[in-house]
mmCIF file of C-alpha atoms in Angstrom:
data_model
loop_
_atom_site.group_PDB
_atom_site.id
_atom_site.type_symbol
_atom_site.label_atom_id
_atom_site.label_comp_id
_atom_site.label_asym_id
_atom_site.label_seq_id
_atom_site.Cartn_x
_atom_site.Cartn_y
_atom_site.Cartn_z
ATOM 1 C CA UNK P 1263 -16.440 12.477 -0.332
ATOM 2 C CA UNK P 1264 -12.890 13.099 1.151
ATOM 3 C CA UNK P 1265 -12.314 15.589 3.665
ATOM 4 C CA UNK P 1266 -8.784 16.658 3.845
ATOM 5 C CA UNK P 1267 -7.689 19.398 6.150
ATOM 6 C CA UNK P 1268 -5.738 22.410 4.587
ATOM 7 C CA UNK P 1269 -1.795 21.193 5.649
ATOM 8 C CA UNK P 1270 -3.097 17.469 4.258
ATOM 9 C CA UNK P 1271 -3.943 19.314 1.476
ATOM 10 C CA UNK P 1272 -0.395 21.184 0.977
ATOM 11 C CA UNK P 1273 1.419 18.225 1.465
ATOM 12 C CA UNK P 1274 -0.605 17.130 -1.401
ATOM 13 C CA UNK P 1275 0.280 19.488 -3.648
ATOM 14 C CA UNK P 1276 3.837 20.289 -2.788
ATOM 15 C CA UNK P 1277 4.325 15.978 -3.432
ATOM 16 C CA UNK P 1278 2.444 16.608 -6.532
ATOM 17 C CA UNK P 1279 4.643 19.258 -8.105
ATOM 18 C CA UNK P 1280 7.504 17.302 -8.056
ATOM 19 C CA UNK P 1281 5.635 13.849 -9.948
ATOM 20 C CA UNK P 1282 7.063 13.128 -13.295
ATOM 21 C CA UNK P 1283 3.575 12.213 -14.195
ATOM 22 C CA UNK P 1284 4.414 10.448 -17.506
ATOM 23 C CA UNK P 1285 7.083 8.002 -15.857
ATOM 24 C CA UNK P 1286 5.568 7.833 -12.410
ATOM 25 C CA UNK P 1287 2.091 6.749 -13.774
ATOM 26 C CA UNK P 1288 3.684 4.427 -16.004
ATOM 27 C CA UNK P 1289 5.616 2.986 -12.995
ATOM 28 C CA UNK P 1290 2.314 3.060 -10.904
ATOM 29 C CA UNK P 1291 0.419 0.911 -13.546
ATOM 30 C CA UNK P 1292 3.489 -1.186 -15.089
ATOM 31 C CA UNK P 1293 3.463 -2.856 -11.259
ATOM 32 C CA UNK P 1294 0.319 -3.177 -10.536
ATOM 33 C CA UNK P 1295 -0.203 -5.758 -13.810
ATOM 34 C CA UNK P 1296 3.380 -7.246 -12.425
ATOM 35 C CA UNK P 1297 2.075 -7.259 -8.168
ATOM 36 C CA UNK P 1298 -1.251 -8.308 -8.941
ATOM 37 C CA UNK P 1299 -1.789 -9.964 -12.463
ATOM 38 C CA UNK P 1300 -5.138 -10.621 -12.696
ATOM 39 C CA UNK P 1301 -5.223 -7.315 -13.649
ATOM 40 C CA UNK P 1302 -3.151 -7.831 -16.869
ATOM 41 C CA UNK P 1303 -7.135 -8.940 -18.242
ATOM 42 C CA UNK P 1304 -8.061 -5.712 -18.769
ATOM 43 C CA UNK P 1305 -5.213 -5.068 -21.096
ATOM 44 C CA UNK P 1306 -5.075 -8.069 -23.831
ATOM 45 C CA UNK P 1307 -4.866 -5.435 -26.475
ATOM 46 C CA UNK P 1308 -1.377 -4.218 -24.823
ATOM 47 C CA UNK P 1309 0.881 -7.034 -26.394
ATOM 48 C CA UNK P 1310 3.646 -8.533 -24.919
ATOM 49 C CA UNK P 1311 3.656 -8.511 -20.767
ATOM 50 C CA UNK P 1312 4.991 -11.607 -20.316
ATOM 51 C CA UNK P 1313 7.329 -10.794 -17.407
ATOM 52 C CA UNK P 1314 7.607 -7.831 -15.827
ATOM 53 C CA UNK P 1315 10.560 -6.738 -17.884
ATOM 54 C CA UNK P 1316 8.669 -6.836 -20.832
ATOM 55 C CA UNK P 1317 5.555 -5.273 -18.908
ATOM 56 C CA UNK P 1318 7.832 -2.550 -17.351
ATOM 57 C CA UNK P 1319 9.380 -1.339 -20.590
ATOM 58 C CA UNK P 1320 6.011 -2.127 -22.742
ATOM 59 C CA UNK P 1321 4.957 1.859 -24.555
ATOM 60 C CA UNK P 1322 1.550 1.335 -24.338
ATOM 61 C CA UNK P 1323 1.620 0.666 -20.753
ATOM 62 C CA UNK P 1324 3.906 3.329 -19.938
ATOM 63 C CA UNK P 1325 1.196 5.468 -22.526
ATOM 64 C CA UNK P 1326 -1.392 4.241 -20.595
ATOM 65 C CA UNK P 1327 -0.315 4.479 -17.350
ATOM 66 C CA UNK P 1328 0.580 8.230 -18.143
ATOM 67 C CA UNK P 1329 -2.875 8.399 -18.659
ATOM 68 C CA UNK P 1330 -4.334 6.903 -16.021
ATOM 69 C CA UNK P 1331 -1.845 8.961 -13.540
ATOM 70 C CA UNK P 1332 -2.768 12.618 -15.702
ATOM 71 C CA UNK P 1333 -6.347 11.947 -15.149
ATOM 72 C CA UNK P 1334 -5.010 11.448 -11.170
ATOM 73 C CA UNK P 1335 -4.427 14.803 -11.699
ATOM 74 C CA UNK P 1336 -7.344 16.438 -11.925
ATOM 75 C CA UNK P 1337 -8.388 14.404 -8.294
ATOM 76 C CA UNK P 1338 -4.965 17.051 -6.645
ATOM 77 C CA UNK P 1339 -7.351 19.362 -8.759
ATOM 78 C CA UNK P 1340 -10.587 18.884 -7.058
ATOM 79 C CA UNK P 1341 -10.230 16.866 -4.442
ATOM 80 C CA UNK P 1342 -13.585 18.690 -3.109
ATOM 81 C CA UNK P 1343 -15.674 17.401 -5.845
ATOM 82 C CA UNK P 1344 -14.050 13.964 -7.058
ATOM 83 C CA UNK P 1345 -17.136 12.038 -7.188
ATOM 84 C CA UNK P 1346 -18.188 14.712 -10.422
ATOM 85 C CA UNK P 1347 -14.663 14.708 -11.166
ATOM 86 C CA UNK P 1348 -15.009 10.752 -11.822
ATOM 87 C CA UNK P 1349 -18.626 10.303 -12.602
ATOM 88 C CA UNK P 1350 -17.801 9.975 -15.589
ATOM 89 C CA UNK P 1351 -15.009 7.388 -16.114
ATOM 90 C CA UNK P 1352 -17.026 5.209 -12.834
ATOM 91 C CA UNK P 1353 -19.614 4.615 -15.603
ATOM 92 C CA UNK P 1354 -17.299 3.999 -17.888
ATOM 93 C CA UNK P 1355 -15.493 1.812 -15.773
ATOM 94 C CA UNK P 1356 -18.505 0.453 -14.456
ATOM 95 C CA UNK P 1357 -20.650 -0.415 -17.877
ATOM 96 C CA UNK P 1358 -17.396 -0.851 -20.241
ATOM 97 C CA UNK P 1359 -14.200 -1.672 -19.147
ATOM 98 C CA UNK P 1360 -15.714 -3.490 -16.058
ATOM 99 C CA UNK P 1361 -13.360 -4.011 -14.060
ATOM 100 C CA UNK P 1362 -14.081 -4.180 -10.668
ATOM 101 C CA UNK P 1363 -13.335 -1.482 -7.818
ATOM 102 C CA UNK P 1364 -11.559 -3.559 -5.594
ATOM 103 C CA UNK P 1365 -8.952 -3.077 -9.053
ATOM 104 C CA UNK P 1366 -8.825 0.940 -7.757
ATOM 105 C CA UNK P 1367 -7.845 -0.142 -3.732
ATOM 106 C CA UNK P 1368 -5.026 -1.755 -5.868
ATOM 107 C CA UNK P 1369 -3.687 0.788 -7.971
ATOM 108 C CA UNK P 1370 -4.219 3.340 -5.319
ATOM 109 C CA UNK P 1371 -1.408 1.606 -2.717
ATOM 110 C CA UNK P 1372 0.170 1.119 -5.920
ATOM 111 C CA UNK P 1373 0.799 4.573 -6.637
ATOM 112 C CA UNK P 1374 1.633 5.355 -2.737
ATOM 113 C CA UNK P 1375 4.870 2.594 -3.187
ATOM 114 C CA UNK P 1376 5.751 3.924 -6.758
ATOM 115 C CA UNK P 1377 5.699 7.937 -4.676
ATOM 116 C CA UNK P 1378 7.911 6.650 -0.756
ATOM 117 C CA UNK P 1379 10.246 4.905 -3.631
ATOM 118 C CA UNK P 1380 10.643 8.603 -5.580
ATOM 119 C CA UNK P 1381 11.033 10.399 -2.525
ATOM 120 C CA UNK P 1382 12.573 8.930 -0.268
ATOM 121 C CA UNK P 1383 12.938 11.215 3.090
ATOM 122 C CA UNK P 1384 10.335 13.261 1.885
ATOM 123 C CA UNK P 1385 7.618 11.218 1.698
ATOM 124 C CA UNK P 1386 7.016 11.244 5.355
ATOM 125 C CA UNK P 1387 4.502 9.973 7.561
ATOM 126 C CA UNK P 1388 2.120 13.149 6.711
ATOM 127 C CA UNK P 1389 2.703 12.880 3.453
ATOM 128 C CA UNK P 1390 1.855 9.649 3.572
ATOM 129 C CA UNK P 1391 -1.336 9.726 5.414
ATOM 130 C CA UNK P 1392 -3.203 13.036 3.471
ATOM 131 C CA UNK P 1393 -2.421 10.287 -0.134
ATOM 132 C CA UNK P 1394 -3.554 7.384 1.544
ATOM 133 C CA UNK P 1395 -6.705 9.686 2.399
ATOM 134 C CA UNK P 1396 -6.804 10.875 -1.499
ATOM 135 C CA UNK P 1397 -6.456 7.243 -2.891
ATOM 136 C CA UNK P 1398 -9.388 6.164 -1.152
ATOM 137 C CA UNK P 1399 -11.586 8.846 -2.256
ATOM 138 C CA UNK P 1400 -10.625 8.502 -5.218
ATOM 139 C CA UNK P 1401 -11.117 4.389 -5.425
ATOM 140 C CA UNK P 1402 -14.412 5.822 -3.829
ATOM 141 C CA UNK P 1403 -15.540 8.188 -6.766
ATOM 142 C CA UNK P 1404 -14.779 5.363 -9.284
ATOM 143 C CA UNK P 1405 -16.530 2.929 -7.384
ATOM 144 C CA UNK P 1406 -19.839 5.808 -6.727
ATOM 145 C CA UNK P 1407 -21.484 5.056 -10.518
ATOM 146 C CA UNK P 1408 -21.327 1.359 -10.269
ATOM 147 C CA UNK P 1409 -25.176 -0.324 -10.199
ATOM 148 C CA UNK H 360 1.351 -20.951 2.847
ATOM 149 C CA UNK H 361 2.942 -18.172 0.469
ATOM 150 C CA UNK H 362 4.329 -19.789 -2.944
ATOM 151 C CA UNK H 363 7.394 -17.625 -4.443
ATOM 152 C CA UNK H 364 8.899 -18.400 -7.619
ATOM 153 C CA UNK H 365 12.737 -18.220 -7.274
ATOM 154 C CA UNK H 366 12.910 -15.722 -8.221
ATOM 155 C CA UNK H 367 10.989 -14.343 -6.256
ATOM 156 C CA UNK H 368 12.379 -15.241 -3.112
ATOM 157 C CA UNK H 369 15.929 -13.799 -4.176
ATOM 158 C CA UNK H 370 14.359 -10.925 -4.691
ATOM 159 C CA UNK H 371 12.989 -10.961 -0.605
ATOM 160 C CA UNK H 372 16.071 -12.035 0.215
ATOM 161 C CA UNK H 373 18.413 -9.233 -1.813
ATOM 162 C CA UNK H 374 15.820 -6.942 -0.401
ATOM 163 C CA UNK H 375 15.696 -8.240 3.496
ATOM 164 C CA UNK H 376 19.338 -8.149 3.577
ATOM 165 C CA UNK H 377 19.560 -3.791 3.301
ATOM 166 C CA UNK H 378 16.441 -3.411 5.756
ATOM 167 C CA UNK H 379 17.108 -2.279 9.348
ATOM 168 C CA UNK H 380 15.011 -4.239 11.176
ATOM 169 C CA UNK H 381 14.792 -1.966 13.995
ATOM 170 C CA UNK H 382 14.612 1.370 12.630
ATOM 171 C CA UNK H 383 12.203 0.081 9.564
ATOM 172 C CA UNK H 384 9.757 -1.595 12.743
ATOM 173 C CA UNK H 385 9.889 0.960 14.188
ATOM 174 C CA UNK H 386 8.856 3.750 11.097
ATOM 175 C CA UNK H 387 6.200 0.967 9.690
ATOM 176 C CA UNK H 388 4.334 0.940 13.983
ATOM 177 C CA UNK H 389 4.656 4.886 13.373
ATOM 178 C CA UNK H 390 3.583 5.316 9.898
ATOM 179 C CA UNK H 391 0.609 2.822 10.335
ATOM 180 C CA UNK H 392 -0.296 5.058 14.182
ATOM 181 C CA UNK H 393 -0.095 7.315 11.712
ATOM 182 C CA UNK H 394 -1.954 6.907 8.719
ATOM 183 C CA UNK H 395 -4.914 4.672 10.163
ATOM 184 C CA UNK H 396 -4.831 6.934 13.146
ATOM 185 C CA UNK H 397 -7.989 4.661 15.122
ATOM 186 C CA UNK H 398 -5.099 1.673 15.376
ATOM 187 C CA UNK H 399 -3.947 4.477 18.249
ATOM 188 C CA UNK H 400 -6.349 2.931 20.874
ATOM 189 C CA UNK H 401 -4.855 -0.813 20.836
ATOM 190 C CA UNK H 402 -1.650 1.277 22.448
ATOM 191 C CA UNK H 403 -3.272 3.624 25.187
ATOM 192 C CA UNK H 404 -0.565 2.569 27.481
ATOM 193 C CA UNK H 405 2.252 4.225 24.570
ATOM 194 C CA UNK H 406 1.958 8.021 25.822
ATOM 195 C CA UNK H 407 2.476 11.008 24.264
ATOM 196 C CA UNK H 408 0.360 10.041 20.753
ATOM 197 C CA UNK H 409 -0.797 13.806 20.127
ATOM 198 C CA UNK H 410 1.063 14.705 16.809
ATOM 199 C CA UNK H 411 3.754 12.931 13.675
ATOM 200 C CA UNK H 412 6.495 13.724 15.225
ATOM 201 C CA UNK H 413 5.369 12.071 19.031
ATOM 202 C CA UNK H 414 4.019 8.864 17.059
ATOM 203 C CA UNK H 415 7.501 8.759 15.007
ATOM 204 C CA UNK H 416 9.893 9.795 18.108
ATOM 205 C CA UNK H 417 8.008 7.724 20.693
ATOM 206 C CA UNK H 418 10.126 5.179 22.738
ATOM 207 C CA UNK H 419 7.608 2.914 23.339
ATOM 208 C CA UNK H 420 6.082 2.467 19.195
ATOM 209 C CA UNK H 421 10.412 1.909 18.513
ATOM 210 C CA UNK H 422 10.267 -0.691 20.597
ATOM 211 C CA UNK H 423 6.908 -2.113 19.728
ATOM 212 C CA UNK H 424 7.943 -1.927 16.140
ATOM 213 C CA UNK H 425 10.995 -3.529 16.430
ATOM 214 C CA UNK H 426 9.703 -5.949 18.224
ATOM 215 C CA UNK H 427 6.319 -6.668 15.240
ATOM 216 C CA UNK H 428 9.401 -6.475 12.560
ATOM 217 C CA UNK H 429 11.513 -9.383 13.950
ATOM 218 C CA UNK H 430 8.435 -11.224 14.020
ATOM 219 C CA UNK H 431 7.494 -10.248 10.577
ATOM 220 C CA UNK H 432 12.234 -11.642 10.947
ATOM 221 C CA UNK H 433 10.152 -15.208 11.498
ATOM 222 C CA UNK H 434 7.514 -14.964 8.793
ATOM 223 C CA UNK H 435 9.994 -14.539 6.240
ATOM 224 C CA UNK H 436 11.989 -18.027 7.681
ATOM 225 C CA UNK H 437 8.726 -19.881 7.840
ATOM 226 C CA UNK H 438 6.529 -19.039 4.276
ATOM 227 C CA UNK H 439 5.732 -22.928 3.918
ATOM 228 C CA UNK H 440 3.953 -21.838 7.493
ATOM 229 C CA UNK H 441 2.671 -19.660 8.833
ATOM 230 C CA UNK H 442 0.031 -21.012 9.775
ATOM 231 C CA UNK H 443 1.570 -22.230 12.581
ATOM 232 C CA UNK H 444 4.435 -19.391 12.801
ATOM 233 C CA UNK H 445 1.681 -17.458 14.221
ATOM 234 C CA UNK H 446 -0.846 -19.051 15.724
ATOM 235 C CA UNK H 447 -0.056 -18.183 18.748
ATOM 236 C CA UNK H 448 0.360 -14.384 18.285
ATOM 237 C CA UNK H 449 -3.062 -15.255 16.264
ATOM 238 C CA UNK H 450 -4.655 -16.497 19.507
ATOM 239 C CA UNK H 451 -3.891 -13.673 21.391
ATOM 240 C CA UNK H 452 -4.760 -10.053 18.793
ATOM 241 C CA UNK H 453 -7.926 -12.611 18.593
ATOM 242 C CA UNK H 454 -8.422 -13.193 22.492
ATOM 243 C CA UNK H 455 -6.268 -10.888 24.525
ATOM 244 C CA UNK H 456 -6.304 -7.656 22.010
ATOM 245 C CA UNK H 457 -9.421 -7.337 19.516
ATOM 246 C CA UNK H 458 -7.189 -6.563 17.500
ATOM 247 C CA UNK H 459 -9.911 -6.660 14.499
ATOM 248 C CA UNK H 460 -7.372 -8.821 11.102
ATOM 249 C CA UNK H 461 -8.027 -5.912 8.426
ATOM 250 C CA UNK H 462 -5.447 -3.936 10.615
ATOM 251 C CA UNK H 463 -3.009 -6.714 9.741
ATOM 252 C CA UNK H 464 -3.567 -5.963 5.265
ATOM 253 C CA UNK H 465 -2.906 -2.487 6.306
ATOM 254 C CA UNK H 466 0.431 -2.731 8.605
ATOM 255 C CA UNK H 467 1.205 -5.312 5.799
ATOM 256 C CA UNK H 468 0.811 -2.369 3.351
ATOM 257 C CA UNK H 469 2.520 0.278 5.463
ATOM 258 C CA UNK H 470 5.453 -2.146 5.510
ATOM 259 C CA UNK H 471 5.289 -2.647 1.880
ATOM 260 C CA UNK H 472 5.657 1.557 1.924
ATOM 261 C CA UNK H 473 8.728 1.379 4.092
ATOM 262 C CA UNK H 474 10.462 -1.125 2.620
ATOM 263 C CA UNK H 475 9.844 1.355 -1.217
ATOM 264 C CA UNK H 476 10.761 4.341 0.387
ATOM 265 C CA UNK H 477 14.047 3.386 2.907
ATOM 266 C CA UNK H 478 15.142 1.163 -1.135
ATOM 267 C CA UNK H 479 13.957 3.453 -4.079
ATOM 268 C CA UNK H 480 15.225 1.545 -6.423
ATOM 269 C CA UNK H 481 16.093 -1.155 -5.151
ATOM 270 C CA UNK H 482 12.341 -2.259 -4.439
ATOM 271 C CA UNK H 483 12.025 -3.559 -7.469
ATOM 272 C CA UNK H 484 9.032 -4.863 -9.405
ATOM 273 C CA UNK H 485 9.755 -7.983 -8.256
ATOM 274 C CA UNK H 486 10.672 -7.434 -4.663
ATOM 275 C CA UNK H 487 7.707 -5.507 -4.172
ATOM 276 C CA UNK H 488 5.152 -8.756 -5.373
ATOM 277 C CA UNK H 489 6.955 -11.022 -3.563
ATOM 278 C CA UNK H 490 6.690 -8.589 -0.399
ATOM 279 C CA UNK H 491 3.031 -8.432 -1.289
ATOM 280 C CA UNK H 492 2.340 -11.726 -1.099
ATOM 281 C CA UNK H 493 4.382 -12.607 2.596
ATOM 282 C CA UNK H 494 2.673 -9.546 3.474
ATOM 283 C CA UNK H 495 -0.587 -10.848 2.802
ATOM 284 C CA UNK H 496 0.037 -14.175 4.192
ATOM 285 C CA UNK H 497 1.096 -12.840 7.117
ATOM 286 C CA UNK H 498 -1.884 -11.229 7.564
ATOM 287 C CA UNK H 499 -4.157 -14.413 6.464
ATOM 288 C CA UNK H 500 -1.644 -16.435 9.648
ATOM 289 C CA UNK H 501 -2.726 -14.167 11.823
ATOM 290 C CA UNK H 502 -6.075 -13.840 11.287
ATOM 291 C CA UNK H 503 -6.529 -17.673 10.914
ATOM 292 C CA UNK H 504 -7.156 -18.730 14.811
ATOM 293 C CA UNK H 505 -9.891 -15.778 14.956
ATOM 294 C CA UNK H 506 -13.722 -17.542 16.375
#
């Protein structure tokens, strides 16, 4: 369970309200696949991922990135209850998708990098601290049902 | 030892040429202390670390951050030989400073966030991939002499 102060929650919501989920999701997933190439193995059916520009331009990567970040939006709405919120997705990623939970932490870090690149000055140290806690909490929640 | 492709080396050079190493170093160390507050324990003598603002404006944090990133700059010029480059610093961090090597990875991730924040769109996926490899290599080299 991640313990966020009310200031931290306000900072998280403040940034989230300005996020373009479709673009940011596509970019975050794309960058994950470029920076940590082994993650491409989970997306065999996505077509051309032969170069960074192929990956970043791939429509299935973009669509799936949007889906992933939309789900992340549920975390922002349920910051006090991440484990329940992600229980089903946790089972899915363990039982069907066989994703090593370390990859959730990597994606969380990539998301922070994308947010910092988009928001510049608005990505203050306090905003970064709050978001770092949130992505860590989401990664833990996604790993919670692993067995 | 870090293996960068020709494209990655060019991306690193392009990014680094736009970085003010003094400012980025101060920002990275400050953000480490804000985002991962336990790291403040290594800097007891630095004075006021009581709030994010106090940390980011603390002159000793800034001076030390500058020192740390100039050392990182050294690593960028010796990517084929990071272990030798950081051997003395590794011994220092183990024997005298007693720093858990996990903190080197955390600082590396904060450096990537700072680069991304400052460069925005210019921090391309290829640049991110290259820098992620570099910070990981530096963290490993700094942990190398631990016993």
